[in-house]
Amino acid sequence: MSQTLVVKIGTSSLTSPETGNLALSTIAALVESLTELRRQGHNVVLVSSGAVGVGCARLGLRDRPRTLALKQAVAAVGQGRLMRVYDDLFTTLQQPIAQVLLTRSTFRERTAYINASNTFRELLRLGVIPVVNENDTVAVDELKFGDNDTLSALVASLIEADWLFLMTDVDRLYSADPRQVPDAQPITLVNHIDELEELQVQTGDRGSAWGTGGMVTKITAARIATSAGVRTVITEGRFPGNIQKILQGEPIGTQFEPRDTAGNARKRWIAHGLIPSGKLMLDEGAIAAISQAGKSLLAAGITAVEGDFQASDAVKLCDQQGREIARGLVNYSSDELQMVRGHRSEEIPTILGYTGAETVVHRDNLVIS
């Protein structure tokens, strides 16, 4: 059965930890594995890190750039070299590829989001393997993905993938870092992401010397992907042939069960594509109305407003302890909501001096977390 696969491979798997030079044997094995999966009829998208690391090696830099400008310059040097290597290897196997560079604004703007989805759909229809990376050269700090784990999860949600493979430098998730704790317990299956807290999993927030990710970013990616209905796997990048074995049912790596989601494309965009600009704190009645009864959010149920946002921006909907319950697109600005919060809908025209929407967040623009 044909499936859609997103494979993310990190800098730690693509390069030598000592020099930052490309690990050509690993890349060749990856190319061979992905080409074979494509020949079997699967749709394949590769999210590849490594541009900055390759750029550093090319320029003789010993340390990863610390300033945004230097990182962007180095990424510009490395991205071309990285794609040249991929293109040479894939061409040897007669497999066409395409470079796709994305920024966070691609997911934030609805039109760009739809265009990106259509582009991926056409590339996959043509039998192409898109090679995706963040467009580091033009990205700005406040609109960066932060790491390619997050990018890969958002891409998996965007294209409605069946699987997300996070290829890293460990073979699976453990209860602690196995490089430091010899008796760390392996975890093969996670039914729900919140189980990790119960298992007291230590996920550290640091990546390798050349990469930006760590296990915590992979857990975040798994949370995004599984909530969009995408089965997620953490497995070792040095053995890309494991992807085929996992698809055949072998218990390799750590698998995260996807949530049963019936969300449409617009709601996936709201849940995963947008960056919330503020928070609305809700009383218990409002929480029950939106989470249990499937109703829209009204001003009467809002107890506090945080952040500075405009109408149609995304916001988090939280309980009194600040825990996110849902998120959605607001019909009012933060200034307007400061005035109408706690009031009944019929009072809004009198308070604001004009007639606005009856709901603060309509149920069609609201996604339960």
CSV table of C-alpha atoms in Angstrom, one decimal:
chain,number,residue,atom,x,y,z
A,1,MET,CA,0.0,0.0,0.0
A,2,SER,CA,1.3,3.4,-1.0
A,3,GLN,CA,2.0,5.7,1.9
A,4,THR,CA,3.4,9.2,2.3
A,5,LEU,CA,6.6,9.4,4.3
A,6,VAL,CA,8.5,12.4,5.7
A,7,VAL,CA,12.1,11.6,6.6
A,8,LYS,CA,14.1,14.1,8.7
A,9,ILE,CA,17.8,13.6,9.0
A,10,GLY,CA,19.9,15.7,11.4
A,11,THR,CA,23.3,17.3,11.1
A,12,SER,CA,24.7,14.8,13.6
A,13,SER,CA,23.8,12.0,11.2
A,14,LEU,CA,24.9,13.8,8.0
A,15,THR,CA,28.3,15.0,9.2
A,16,SER,CA,31.4,13.9,11.1
A,17,PRO,CA,31.2,15.2,14.7
A,18,GLU,CA,34.9,16.0,14.7
A,19,THR,CA,35.2,18.0,11.4
A,20,GLY,CA,31.7,18.8,10.3
A,21,ASN,CA,32.5,17.2,6.9
A,22,LEU,CA,29.8,15.3,5.2
A,23,ALA,CA,29.4,11.6,6.1
A,24,LEU,CA,29.1,10.4,2.5
A,25,SER,CA,28.5,6.8,3.3
A,26,THR,CA,25.5,7.6,5.4
A,27,ILE,CA,24.1,10.0,2.8
A,28,ALA,CA,24.6,7.4,0.0
A,29,ALA,CA,22.8,4.8,2.1
A,30,LEU,CA,20.0,7.3,2.8
A,31,VAL,CA,19.7,8.1,-0.9
A,32,GLU,CA,19.5,4.4,-1.8
A,33,SER,CA,16.9,3.7,0.8
A,34,LEU,CA,14.6,6.6,-0.2
A,35,THR,CA,14.9,5.8,-3.9
A,36,GLU,CA,13.9,2.2,-3.2
A,37,LEU,CA,10.9,3.4,-1.1
A,38,ARG,CA,9.9,5.7,-4.0
A,39,ARG,CA,10.2,2.8,-6.5
A,40,GLN,CA,7.8,0.8,-4.3
A,41,GLY,CA,5.2,3.5,-4.8
A,42,HIS,CA,5.6,5.5,-1.6
A,43,ASN,CA,5.6,9.3,-1.6
A,44,VAL,CA,8.8,10.5,0.0
A,45,VAL,CA,9.8,13.9,1.4
A,46,LEU,CA,13.3,14.4,2.8
A,47,VAL,CA,13.8,17.2,5.4
A,48,SER,CA,17.6,17.6,5.6
A,49,SER,CA,19.7,19.6,8.0
A,50,GLY,CA,23.4,20.2,7.4
A,51,ALA,CA,23.7,23.4,5.4
A,52,VAL,CA,25.3,25.4,8.2
A,53,GLY,CA,27.6,22.5,9.1
A,54,VAL,CA,28.7,21.9,5.5
A,55,GLY,CA,29.2,25.7,5.1
A,56,CYS,CA,31.4,25.8,8.2
A,57,ALA,CA,33.5,22.9,6.8
A,58,ARG,CA,33.7,24.6,3.4
A,59,LEU,CA,34.9,27.9,5.0
A,60,GLY,CA,37.2,26.2,7.5
A,61,LEU,CA,35.2,27.5,10.6
A,62,ARG,CA,35.8,25.4,13.7
A,63,ASP,CA,32.7,26.6,15.6
A,64,ARG,CA,29.1,26.9,14.7
A,65,PRO,CA,28.2,30.6,14.0
A,66,ARG,CA,26.7,32.4,16.9
A,67,THR,CA,25.3,35.5,15.1
A,68,LEU,CA,22.3,35.3,12.8
A,69,ALA,CA,24.0,37.2,10.0
A,70,LEU,CA,27.0,34.8,10.0
A,71,LYS,CA,24.8,31.8,10.2
A,72,GLN,CA,22.8,32.9,7.2
A,73,ALA,CA,26.0,33.6,5.2
A,74,VAL,CA,27.4,30.2,6.1
A,75,ALA,CA,24.1,28.5,5.3
A,76,ALA,CA,24.1,30.1,1.9
A,77,VAL,CA,27.5,28.5,1.2
A,78,GLY,CA,26.5,25.1,2.6
A,79,GLN,CA,23.1,24.7,1.0
A,80,GLY,CA,24.4,24.7,-2.5
A,81,ARG,CA,27.1,22.2,-1.6
A,82,LEU,CA,24.6,19.9,0.2
A,83,MET,CA,22.1,19.9,-2.7
A,84,ARG,CA,25.0,19.2,-5.2
A,85,VAL,CA,25.8,16.1,-3.2
A,86,TYR,CA,22.2,15.0,-3.0
A,87,ASP,CA,21.6,15.6,-6.7
A,88,ASP,CA,24.7,13.7,-7.8
A,89,LEU,CA,23.7,10.7,-5.7
A,90,PHE,CA,20.0,10.6,-6.6
A,91,THR,CA,20.8,11.2,-10.3
A,92,THR,CA,23.0,8.1,-10.2
A,93,LEU,CA,19.8,6.2,-9.4
A,94,GLN,CA,17.7,8.1,-11.9
A,95,GLN,CA,15.6,9.6,-9.1
A,96,PRO,CA,14.6,13.3,-9.6
A,97,ILE,CA,14.6,15.6,-6.6
A,98,ALA,CA,13.6,19.2,-5.9
A,99,GLN,CA,14.9,21.7,-3.5
A,100,VAL,CA,12.2,23.3,-1.3
A,101,LEU,CA,13.3,26.1,1.1
A,102,LEU,CA,10.6,27.2,3.6
A,103,THR,CA,10.2,29.9,6.2
A,104,ARG,CA,7.9,30.1,9.1
A,105,SER,CA,5.8,32.7,7.2
A,106,THR,CA,5.0,30.0,4.7
A,107,PHE,CA,2.9,28.3,7.4
A,108,ARG,CA,1.6,31.6,9.0
A,109,GLU,CA,0.0,33.0,5.8
A,110,ARG,CA,-3.0,31.0,4.7
A,111,THR,CA,-2.4,31.6,0.9
A,112,ALA,CA,1.3,30.6,1.2
A,113,TYR,CA,0.3,27.5,3.2
A,114,ILE,CA,-2.1,26.4,0.5
A,115,ASN,CA,0.4,27.1,-2.3
A,116,ALA,CA,3.0,25.1,-0.5
A,117,SER,CA,0.6,22.2,-0.1
A,118,ASN,CA,-0.3,22.3,-3.8
A,119,THR,CA,3.4,22.4,-4.7
A,120,PHE,CA,4.2,19.3,-2.6
A,121,ARG,CA,1.2,17.5,-4.1
A,122,GLU,CA,2.4,18.2,-7.6
A,123,LEU,CA,6.0,17.2,-6.9
A,124,LEU,CA,4.9,13.9,-5.4
A,125,ARG,CA,2.5,13.3,-8.2
A,126,LEU,CA,5.5,13.7,-10.6
A,127,GLY,CA,7.5,11.1,-8.7
A,128,VAL,CA,9.9,13.7,-7.3
A,129,ILE,CA,11.5,13.5,-3.9
A,130,PRO,CA,11.4,17.0,-2.4
A,131,VAL,CA,14.5,17.9,-0.3
A,132,VAL,CA,13.3,20.4,2.3
A,133,ASN,CA,15.2,22.8,4.5
A,134,GLU,CA,14.6,26.1,6.3
A,135,ASN,CA,15.5,29.1,4.2
A,136,ASP,CA,18.2,30.2,6.7
A,137,THR,CA,19.5,32.9,4.4
A,138,VAL,CA,16.3,35.0,4.7
A,139,ALA,CA,14.7,33.8,8.0
A,140,VAL,CA,14.5,36.2,10.9
A,141,ASP,CA,14.7,35.1,14.6
A,142,GLU,CA,11.1,35.7,15.5
A,143,LEU,CA,9.9,33.7,12.4
A,144,LYS,CA,12.3,30.7,12.6
A,145,PHE,CA,11.3,27.1,13.1
A,146,GLY,CA,14.1,26.8,15.6
A,147,ASP,CA,15.1,23.4,14.3
A,148,ASN,CA,14.3,21.0,11.5
A,149,ASP,CA,12.5,18.6,13.8
A,150,THR,CA,9.7,21.1,14.1
A,151,LEU,CA,9.9,21.9,10.4
A,152,SER,CA,9.6,18.2,9.5
A,153,ALA,CA,6.5,17.8,11.8
A,154,LEU,CA,4.8,20.9,10.2
A,155,VAL,CA,5.6,19.5,6.7
A,156,ALA,CA,4.1,16.1,7.7
A,157,SER,CA,1.0,17.9,8.9
A,158,LEU,CA,0.9,20.1,5.7
A,159,ILE,CA,1.0,17.1,3.3
A,160,GLU,CA,-1.1,14.8,5.5
A,161,ALA,CA,1.7,12.3,5.7
A,162,ASP,CA,1.2,8.8,7.2
A,163,TRP,CA,4.7,8.6,8.8
A,164,LEU,CA,7.3,10.9,10.1
A,165,PHE,CA,10.8,9.4,10.6
A,166,LEU,CA,13.2,11.5,12.8
A,167,MET,CA,16.6,10.1,12.1
A,168,THR,CA,19.1,11.0,14.9
A,169,ASP,CA,22.3,9.8,16.6
A,170,VAL,CA,20.6,7.4,19.0
A,171,ASP,CA,18.7,4.2,18.1
A,172,ARG,CA,15.5,5.1,20.1
A,173,LEU,CA,14.2,7.1,23.0
A,174,TYR,CA,15.5,6.1,26.5
A,175,SER,CA,14.5,7.0,30.0
A,176,ALA,CA,17.8,8.9,30.2
A,177,ASP,CA,20.7,9.6,28.0
A,178,PRO,CA,22.3,6.1,27.4
A,179,ARG,CA,25.7,7.8,26.7
A,180,GLN,CA,25.7,9.0,30.3
A,181,VAL,CA,23.4,6.5,32.1
A,182,PRO,CA,24.3,2.9,31.2
A,183,ASP,CA,21.1,1.4,32.6
A,184,ALA,CA,18.8,3.8,30.9
A,185,GLN,CA,15.6,1.9,29.8
A,186,PRO,CA,14.6,1.8,26.1
A,187,ILE,CA,11.1,2.9,25.1
A,188,THR,CA,9.7,1.2,22.0
A,189,LEU,CA,6.1,2.6,21.9
A,190,VAL,CA,4.5,5.7,23.2
A,191,ASN,CA,0.7,5.6,23.0
A,192,HIS,CA,0.3,9.2,24.1
A,193,ILE,CA,2.9,11.9,24.3
A,194,ASP,CA,2.0,12.7,27.9
A,195,GLU,CA,3.1,9.2,29.0
A,196,LEU,CA,6.7,10.5,28.8
A,197,GLU,CA,6.2,12.6,31.9
A,198,GLU,CA,4.9,9.5,33.8
A,199,LEU,CA,7.9,7.5,32.6
A,200,GLN,CA,10.1,10.4,33.9
A,201,VAL,CA,11.9,10.5,30.5
A,202,GLN,CA,14.9,12.9,30.5
A,203,THR,CA,15.0,14.7,27.2
A,204,GLY,CA,17.8,17.2,27.5
A,205,ASP,CA,17.7,20.4,25.4
A,206,ARG,CA,21.0,20.3,23.7
A,207,GLY,CA,22.0,19.0,20.3
A,208,SER,CA,25.4,18.1,18.9
A,209,ALA,CA,28.2,20.5,18.4
A,210,TRP,CA,27.1,21.1,14.8
A,211,GLY,CA,23.3,20.6,15.1
A,212,THR,CA,20.6,22.7,16.8
A,213,GLY,CA,18.2,19.9,18.0
A,214,GLY,CA,18.2,17.6,20.9
A,215,MET,CA,15.7,15.0,22.1
A,216,VAL,CA,13.4,17.6,23.5
A,217,THR,CA,12.9,19.0,20.0
A,218,LYS,CA,12.0,15.6,18.7
A,219,ILE,CA,9.4,15.1,21.4
A,220,THR,CA,8.0,18.5,20.4
A,221,ALA,CA,7.9,17.4,16.8
A,222,ALA,CA,6.3,14.1,17.7
A,223,ARG,CA,3.6,16.0,19.6
A,224,ILE,CA,2.8,18.2,16.6
A,225,ALA,CA,2.8,15.3,14.1
A,226,THR,CA,0.8,12.8,16.2
A,227,SER,CA,-1.8,15.4,17.0
A,228,ALA,CA,-2.2,15.8,13.2
A,229,GLY,CA,-2.6,12.0,12.8
A,230,VAL,CA,0.9,11.2,11.7
A,231,ARG,CA,2.7,8.2,13.2
A,232,THR,CA,6.1,9.3,14.3
A,233,VAL,CA,9.3,7.3,14.8
A,234,ILE,CA,12.7,8.2,16.3
A,235,THR,CA,15.4,5.9,15.0
A,236,GLU,CA,19.1,5.9,14.2
A,237,GLY,CA,20.2,8.0,11.2
A,238,ARG,CA,23.3,5.8,10.4
A,239,PHE,CA,21.0,3.0,9.3
A,240,PRO,CA,18.4,4.5,6.9
A,241,GLY,CA,17.5,0.9,5.8
A,242,ASN,CA,15.6,0.7,9.1
A,243,ILE,CA,12.8,2.8,7.5
A,244,GLN,CA,11.9,-0.1,5.3
A,245,LYS,CA,12.1,-2.6,8.2
A,246,ILE,CA,9.8,-0.4,10.3
A,247,LEU,CA,7.2,-0.1,7.5
A,248,GLN,CA,7.3,-3.9,7.5
A,249,GLY,CA,6.5,-4.1,11.2
A,250,GLU,CA,9.8,-4.6,12.9
A,251,PRO,CA,9.9,-2.9,16.4
A,252,ILE,CA,12.9,-0.7,15.6
A,253,GLY,CA,13.3,2.7,17.3
A,254,THR,CA,10.6,4.5,19.3
A,255,GLN,CA,7.1,4.8,17.7
A,256,PHE,CA,4.5,7.4,18.7
A,257,GLU,CA,0.9,6.4,18.1
A,258,PRO,CA,-1.0,9.1,16.1
A,259,ARG,CA,-4.1,10.7,17.6
A,260,ASP,CA,-7.3,9.8,15.9
A,261,THR,CA,-8.0,13.1,14.2
A,262,ALA,CA,-10.7,14.1,11.8
A,263,GLY,CA,-9.5,17.7,11.6
A,264,ASN,CA,-9.7,19.4,8.2
A,265,ALA,CA,-6.9,21.2,6.4
A,266,ARG,CA,-7.9,24.6,7.8
A,267,LYS,CA,-7.9,23.3,11.4
A,268,ARG,CA,-4.5,21.7,10.9
A,269,TRP,CA,-3.3,25.0,9.7
A,270,ILE,CA,-4.7,26.8,12.8
A,271,ALA,CA,-3.3,24.1,15.2
A,272,HIS,CA,0.2,23.8,13.7
A,273,GLY,CA,0.9,26.5,11.2
A,274,LEU,CA,0.2,29.6,13.1
A,275,ILE,CA,2.3,31.3,15.8
A,276,PRO,CA,-0.1,32.4,18.6
A,277,SER,CA,0.1,36.1,19.4
A,278,GLY,CA,-1.6,36.0,22.8
A,279,LYS,CA,-3.6,34.2,25.4
A,280,LEU,CA,-7.2,34.2,26.6
A,281,MET,CA,-7.8,32.9,30.1
A,282,LEU,CA,-11.2,31.1,30.3
A,283,ASP,CA,-13.6,30.3,33.2
A,284,GLU,CA,-14.8,26.7,33.7
A,285,GLY,CA,-18.0,27.3,31.9
A,286,ALA,CA,-16.3,28.5,28.7
A,287,ILE,CA,-13.9,25.6,28.8
A,288,ALA,CA,-16.7,23.1,29.0
A,289,ALA,CA,-18.6,24.8,26.2
A,290,ILE,CA,-15.7,24.7,23.8
A,291,SER,CA,-14.1,21.4,24.7
A,292,GLN,CA,-17.2,19.3,25.5
A,293,ALA,CA,-20.1,20.8,23.8
A,294,GLY,CA,-18.2,22.0,20.7
A,295,LYS,CA,-19.4,25.6,20.9
A,296,SER,CA,-17.8,28.9,20.0
A,297,LEU,CA,-16.1,31.0,22.5
A,298,LEU,CA,-18.0,34.0,23.8
A,299,ALA,CA,-16.7,37.1,25.6
A,300,ALA,CA,-18.6,36.2,28.8
A,301,GLY,CA,-16.2,33.3,29.4
A,302,ILE,CA,-13.0,35.3,29.2
A,303,THR,CA,-11.4,36.2,32.5
A,304,ALA,CA,-8.1,37.8,31.3
A,305,VAL,CA,-6.4,38.8,28.1
A,306,GLU,CA,-2.6,38.5,27.5
A,307,GLY,CA,-0.6,39.8,24.6
A,308,ASP,CA,-1.0,42.3,21.8
A,309,PHE,CA,-2.9,41.0,18.8
A,310,GLN,CA,-5.3,42.1,16.1
A,311,ALA,CA,-8.6,40.5,14.8
A,312,SER,CA,-7.9,37.3,12.8
A,313,ASP,CA,-4.7,36.5,14.7
A,314,ALA,CA,-4.1,33.2,16.4
A,315,VAL,CA,-4.4,33.0,20.2
A,316,LYS,CA,-4.1,30.3,22.8
A,317,LEU,CA,-7.2,29.5,24.9
A,318,CYS,CA,-6.1,28.6,28.5
A,319,ASP,CA,-7.5,27.6,31.8
A,320,GLN,CA,-6.9,29.6,35.0
A,321,GLN,CA,-3.6,27.8,35.5
A,322,GLY,CA,-2.3,28.8,32.1
A,323,ARG,CA,-2.6,25.4,30.5
A,324,GLU,CA,-3.5,25.5,26.8
A,325,ILE,CA,-7.0,24.0,26.2
A,326,ALA,CA,-7.4,25.1,22.5
A,327,ARG,CA,-6.3,27.7,20.1
A,328,GLY,CA,-8.1,29.6,17.4
A,329,LEU,CA,-8.5,32.8,15.3
A,330,VAL,CA,-10.0,35.8,17.2
A,331,ASN,CA,-12.6,38.1,15.9
A,332,TYR,CA,-11.4,41.0,18.1
A,333,SER,CA,-8.2,42.7,18.9
A,334,SER,CA,-6.6,42.5,22.4
A,335,ASP,CA,-7.6,46.1,23.2
A,336,GLU,CA,-11.2,45.3,22.3
A,337,LEU,CA,-11.2,42.1,24.3
A,338,GLN,CA,-9.9,43.9,27.4
A,339,MET,CA,-13.1,46.0,27.2
A,340,VAL,CA,-15.6,43.3,26.5
A,341,ARG,CA,-14.3,40.3,28.4
A,342,GLY,CA,-16.7,38.9,30.9
A,343,HIS,CA,-19.7,40.6,29.2
A,344,ARG,CA,-22.6,39.1,27.3
A,345,SER,CA,-22.6,39.3,23.5
A,346,GLU,CA,-25.5,41.6,23.4
A,347,GLU,CA,-23.6,44.2,25.5
A,348,ILE,CA,-20.6,44.4,23.0
A,349,PRO,CA,-22.1,47.0,20.6
A,350,THR,CA,-22.8,49.3,23.6
A,351,ILE,CA,-19.3,48.9,25.0
A,352,LEU,CA,-17.4,49.3,21.8
A,353,GLY,CA,-19.8,51.7,20.1
A,354,TYR,CA,-20.2,49.5,17.0
A,355,THR,CA,-21.5,46.0,16.2
A,356,GLY,CA,-19.0,43.3,16.0
A,357,ALA,CA,-19.0,39.5,15.8
A,358,GLU,CA,-21.2,37.7,18.2
A,359,THR,CA,-18.4,35.2,19.0
A,360,VAL,CA,-14.8,35.9,20.0
A,361,VAL,CA,-13.6,32.6,18.4
A,362,HIS,CA,-16.0,30.8,16.1
A,363,ARG,CA,-16.1,27.0,16.5
A,364,ASP,CA,-15.0,26.7,12.8
A,365,ASN,CA,-11.8,28.6,13.7
A,366,LEU,CA,-11.1,26.7,16.9
A,367,VAL,CA,-9.0,23.6,17.5
A,368,ILE,CA,-9.0,21.7,20.8
A,369,SER,CA,-5.4,21.0,21.9
